[in-house]
Short mmCIF file of C-alpha atoms and ligand atoms in Angstrom, two decimals:
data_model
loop_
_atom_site.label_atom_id
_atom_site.label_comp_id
_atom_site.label_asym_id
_atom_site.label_seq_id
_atom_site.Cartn_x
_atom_site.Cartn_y
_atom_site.Cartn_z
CA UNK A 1 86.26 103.01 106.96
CA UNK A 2 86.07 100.46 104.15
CA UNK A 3 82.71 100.03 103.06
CA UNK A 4 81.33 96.17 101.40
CA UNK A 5 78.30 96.09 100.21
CA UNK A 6 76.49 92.26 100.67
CA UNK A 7 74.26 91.16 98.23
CA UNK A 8 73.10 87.52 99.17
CA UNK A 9 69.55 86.28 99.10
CA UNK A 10 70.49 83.03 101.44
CA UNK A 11 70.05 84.58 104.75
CA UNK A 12 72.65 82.34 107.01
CA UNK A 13 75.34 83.19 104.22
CA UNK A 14 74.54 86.83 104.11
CA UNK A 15 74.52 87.14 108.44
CA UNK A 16 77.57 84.70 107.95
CA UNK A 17 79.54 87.59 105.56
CA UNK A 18 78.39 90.46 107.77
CA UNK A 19 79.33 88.97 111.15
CA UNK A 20 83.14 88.34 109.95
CA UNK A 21 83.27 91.08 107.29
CA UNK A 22 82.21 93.12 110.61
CA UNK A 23 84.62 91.80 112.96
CA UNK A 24 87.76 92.43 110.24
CA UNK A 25 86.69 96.04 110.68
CA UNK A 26 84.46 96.33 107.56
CA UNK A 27 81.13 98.37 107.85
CA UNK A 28 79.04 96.06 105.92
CA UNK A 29 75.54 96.65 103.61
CA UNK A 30 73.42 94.16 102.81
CA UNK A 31 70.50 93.44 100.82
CA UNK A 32 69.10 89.93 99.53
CA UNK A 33 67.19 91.80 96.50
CA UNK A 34 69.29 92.36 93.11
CA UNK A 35 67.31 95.55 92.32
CA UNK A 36 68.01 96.20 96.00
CA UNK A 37 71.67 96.00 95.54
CA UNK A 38 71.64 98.04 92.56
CA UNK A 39 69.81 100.72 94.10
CA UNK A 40 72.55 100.53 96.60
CA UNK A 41 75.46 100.64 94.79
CA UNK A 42 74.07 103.39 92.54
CA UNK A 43 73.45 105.49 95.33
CA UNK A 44 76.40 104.87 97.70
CA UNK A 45 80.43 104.89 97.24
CA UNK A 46 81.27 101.25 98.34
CA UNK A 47 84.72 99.68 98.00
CA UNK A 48 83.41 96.13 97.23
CA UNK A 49 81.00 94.57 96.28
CA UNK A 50 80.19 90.82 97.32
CA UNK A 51 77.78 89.52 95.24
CA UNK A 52 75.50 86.55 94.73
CA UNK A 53 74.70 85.10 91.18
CA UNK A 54 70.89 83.94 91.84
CA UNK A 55 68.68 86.69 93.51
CA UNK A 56 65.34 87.63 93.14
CA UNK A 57 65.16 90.56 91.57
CA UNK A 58 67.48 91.16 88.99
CA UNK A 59 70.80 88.33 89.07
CA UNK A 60 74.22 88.75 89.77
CA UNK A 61 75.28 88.92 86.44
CA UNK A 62 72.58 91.72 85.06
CA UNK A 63 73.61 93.59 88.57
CA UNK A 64 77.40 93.37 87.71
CA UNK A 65 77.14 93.86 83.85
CA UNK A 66 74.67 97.00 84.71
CA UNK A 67 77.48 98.74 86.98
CA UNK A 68 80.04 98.48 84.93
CA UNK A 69 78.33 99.57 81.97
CA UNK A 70 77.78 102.71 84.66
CA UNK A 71 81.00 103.23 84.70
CA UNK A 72 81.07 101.96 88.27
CA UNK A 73 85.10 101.31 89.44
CA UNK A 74 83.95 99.33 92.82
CA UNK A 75 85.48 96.37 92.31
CA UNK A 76 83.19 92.77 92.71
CA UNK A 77 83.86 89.47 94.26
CA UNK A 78 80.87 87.06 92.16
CA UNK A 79 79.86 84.15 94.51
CA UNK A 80 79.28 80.90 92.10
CA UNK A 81 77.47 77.40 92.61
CA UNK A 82 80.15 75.03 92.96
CA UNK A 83 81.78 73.70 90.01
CA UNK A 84 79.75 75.56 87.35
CA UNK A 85 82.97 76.69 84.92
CA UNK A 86 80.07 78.63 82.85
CA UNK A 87 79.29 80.64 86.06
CA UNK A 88 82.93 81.65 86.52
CA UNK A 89 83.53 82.48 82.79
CA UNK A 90 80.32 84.42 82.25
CA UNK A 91 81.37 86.45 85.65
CA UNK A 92 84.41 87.49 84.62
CA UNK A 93 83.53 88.74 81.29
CA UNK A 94 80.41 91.09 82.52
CA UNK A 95 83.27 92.50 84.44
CA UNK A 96 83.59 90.84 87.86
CA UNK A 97 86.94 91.24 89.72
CA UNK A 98 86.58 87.94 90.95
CA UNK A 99 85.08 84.79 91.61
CA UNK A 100 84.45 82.44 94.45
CA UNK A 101 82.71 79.23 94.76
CA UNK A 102 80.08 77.90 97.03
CA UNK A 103 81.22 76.23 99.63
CA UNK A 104 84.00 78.45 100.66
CA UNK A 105 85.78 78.62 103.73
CA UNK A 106 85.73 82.37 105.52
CA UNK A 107 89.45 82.50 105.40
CA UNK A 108 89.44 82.13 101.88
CA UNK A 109 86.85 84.61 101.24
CA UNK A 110 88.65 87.34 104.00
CA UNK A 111 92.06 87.05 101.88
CA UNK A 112 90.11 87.78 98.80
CA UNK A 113 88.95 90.59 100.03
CA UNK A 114 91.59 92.13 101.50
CA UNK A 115 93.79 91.19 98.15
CA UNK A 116 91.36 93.23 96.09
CA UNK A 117 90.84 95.90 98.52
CA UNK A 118 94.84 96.25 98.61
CA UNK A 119 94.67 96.05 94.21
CA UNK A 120 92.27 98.52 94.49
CA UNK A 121 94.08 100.92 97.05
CA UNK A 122 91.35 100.55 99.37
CA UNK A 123 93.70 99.28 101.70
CA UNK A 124 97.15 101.00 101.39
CA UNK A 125 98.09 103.28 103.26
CA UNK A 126 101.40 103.91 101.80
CA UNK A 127 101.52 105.43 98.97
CA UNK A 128 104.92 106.29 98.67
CA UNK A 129 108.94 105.01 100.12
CA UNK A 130 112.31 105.59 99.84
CA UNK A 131 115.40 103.98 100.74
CA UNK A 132 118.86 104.24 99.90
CA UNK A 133 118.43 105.76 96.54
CA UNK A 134 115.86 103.89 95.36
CA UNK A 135 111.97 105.63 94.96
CA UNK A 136 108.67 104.07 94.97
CA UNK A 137 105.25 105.47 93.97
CA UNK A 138 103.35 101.99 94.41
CA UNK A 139 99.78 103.86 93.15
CA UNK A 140 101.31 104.70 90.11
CA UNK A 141 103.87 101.56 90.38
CA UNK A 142 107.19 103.78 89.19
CA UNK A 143 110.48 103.06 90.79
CA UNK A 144 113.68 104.96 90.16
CA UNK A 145 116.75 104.30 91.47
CA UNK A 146 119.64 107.23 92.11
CA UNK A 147 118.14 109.45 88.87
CA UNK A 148 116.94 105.66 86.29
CA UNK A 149 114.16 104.43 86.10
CA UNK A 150 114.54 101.15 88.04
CA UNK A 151 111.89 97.63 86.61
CA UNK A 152 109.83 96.24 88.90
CA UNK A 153 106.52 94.38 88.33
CA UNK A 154 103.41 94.74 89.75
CA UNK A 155 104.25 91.77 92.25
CA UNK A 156 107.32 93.11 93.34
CA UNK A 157 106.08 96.75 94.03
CA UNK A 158 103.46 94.88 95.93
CA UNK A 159 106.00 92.60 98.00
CA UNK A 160 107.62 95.76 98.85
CA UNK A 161 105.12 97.56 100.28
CA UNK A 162 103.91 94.83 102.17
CA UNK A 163 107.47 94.67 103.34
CA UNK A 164 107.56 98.44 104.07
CA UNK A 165 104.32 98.96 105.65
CA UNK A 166 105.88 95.97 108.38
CA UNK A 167 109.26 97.33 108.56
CA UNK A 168 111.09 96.28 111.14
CA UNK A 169 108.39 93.63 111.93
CA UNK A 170 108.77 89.92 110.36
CA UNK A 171 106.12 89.20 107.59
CA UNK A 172 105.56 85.84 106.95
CA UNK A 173 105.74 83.95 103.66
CA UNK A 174 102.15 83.05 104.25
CA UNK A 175 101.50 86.24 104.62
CA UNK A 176 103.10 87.13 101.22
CA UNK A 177 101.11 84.52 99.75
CA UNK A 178 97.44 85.94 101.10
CA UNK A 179 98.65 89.29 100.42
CA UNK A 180 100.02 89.53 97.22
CA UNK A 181 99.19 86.35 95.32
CA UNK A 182 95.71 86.25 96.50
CA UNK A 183 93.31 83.62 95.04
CA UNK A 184 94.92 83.34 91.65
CA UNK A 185 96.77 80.31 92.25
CA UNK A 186 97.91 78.25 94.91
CA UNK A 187 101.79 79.11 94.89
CA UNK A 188 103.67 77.56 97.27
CA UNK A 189 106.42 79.19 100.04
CA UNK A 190 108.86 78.42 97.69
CA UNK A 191 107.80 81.26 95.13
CA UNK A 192 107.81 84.01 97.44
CA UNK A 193 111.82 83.15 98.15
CA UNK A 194 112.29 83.02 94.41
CA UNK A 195 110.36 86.43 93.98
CA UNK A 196 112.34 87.67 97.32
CA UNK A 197 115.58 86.87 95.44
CA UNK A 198 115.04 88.00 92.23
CA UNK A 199 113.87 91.70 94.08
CA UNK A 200 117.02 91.64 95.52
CA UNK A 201 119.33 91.86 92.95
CA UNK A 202 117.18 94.73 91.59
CA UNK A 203 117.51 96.68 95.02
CA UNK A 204 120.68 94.93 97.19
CA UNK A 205 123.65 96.34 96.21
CA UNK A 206 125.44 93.07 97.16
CA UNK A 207 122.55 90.72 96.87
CA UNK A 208 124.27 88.06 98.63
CA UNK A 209 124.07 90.16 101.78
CA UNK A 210 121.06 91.99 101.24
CA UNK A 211 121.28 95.12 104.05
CA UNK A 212 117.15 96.23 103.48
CA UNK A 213 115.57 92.71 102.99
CA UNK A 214 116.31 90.41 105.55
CA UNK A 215 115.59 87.39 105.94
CA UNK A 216 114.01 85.38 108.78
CA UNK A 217 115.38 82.18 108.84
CA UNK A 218 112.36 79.47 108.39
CA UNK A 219 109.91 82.09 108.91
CA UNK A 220 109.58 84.90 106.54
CA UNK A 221 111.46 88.34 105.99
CA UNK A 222 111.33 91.90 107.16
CA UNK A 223 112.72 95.14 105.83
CA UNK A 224 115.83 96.75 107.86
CA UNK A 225 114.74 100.02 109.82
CA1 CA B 1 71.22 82.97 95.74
#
């Protein structure tokens, strides 16, 4: 079970996180103490960490900076006071995964988490596919196709697995867009067909009538069977 440890000092956010964290299937921990949460990550394997910047105790960014100079992997969402660039910057560079800001709505914060959980491999459960003659290890994100290596990026290895996790079953360009773009920018539907197309003349034989990446007219695509 993925594991998120919660460290929030406001006590309607932190109940807030745990309830919906929860009912995604989570198993949540949460403390409102830095120290606390320190203690807690030290002595516990979590696969996230949601973290608050002010907290009694020791703050978000000494808790962050501290792991990582532990050599802790767990990757950490940093929640920020609205608008404070100086926040964000400083968060990222003690080694924060990512950022959100106060207020934030709960879907943004779920597709967050379940984009770094997926970076971070918390989530996949495929690690490997093959079709035609084409090979992909997405943990180690090498592709060969008949006995060449074969170029993808990191965003197209990840649009294919999302595709061949589903296959058979229609994924939705918003989907695409929570899944593999995440938070970094707000991209519309547009760039998933552009990134759909371009992957297809890497993998189609006859692009033009792709036979493994179909497409769902107004809706999304889906991978043959
Ligand atoms: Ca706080």
């Amino acid at each position: 079970m993925t594991k998120i440890l919660i460290v929030e000092d406001e006590p309607d956010m932190r109940r807030g996180l745990e309830d919906n964290l929860q009912f995604e299937g989570y198993a949540t921990v949460s403390t409102s103490n830095g120290l606390e949460g320190l203690r807690l990550a030290r002595q516990d394997k979590f696969d996230l960490i949601i973290l608050d910047l002010m907290l009694p105790g020791m703050d978000g960014l000494d808790l962050c900076r501290q792991l990582k100079r532990e050599g802790s992997s767990t990757p950490i969402i940093m929640l920020t006071a609205k608008g404070s660039e100086s926040d964000r910057v400083m968060g990222l560079e003690v080694g924060a995964d990512d950022y959100i800001t106060k207020p934030f709505s709960l879907r943004e914060l779920l597709a967050r988490v379940k984009a770094i959980l997926r970076r971070s491999g918390a989530l996949s459960s495929l690690s490997e596919f093959q079709f035609d003659d084409i090979y992909l290890h997405f943990g180690r994100y090498e592709a060969t196709k008949g006995s060449r290596p074969l170029q993808l990026s990191p965003r197209e290895f990840e649009i294919l697995r999302l595709l061949a996790e589903h296959r058979g079953e229609i994924v939705t360009r918003e989907r695409f867009l929570e899944e593999v773009w995440g938070y970094e920018s707000a991209p519309s539907t547009r760039t998933v067909d552009n990134h759909i197309a371009k992957l297809r003349q890497k993998i189609e034989a006859d692009p033009d009538n792709p036979k493994y990446i179909i497409t769902v007219h107004r809706i999304g695509y889906k991978f043959a069977l």
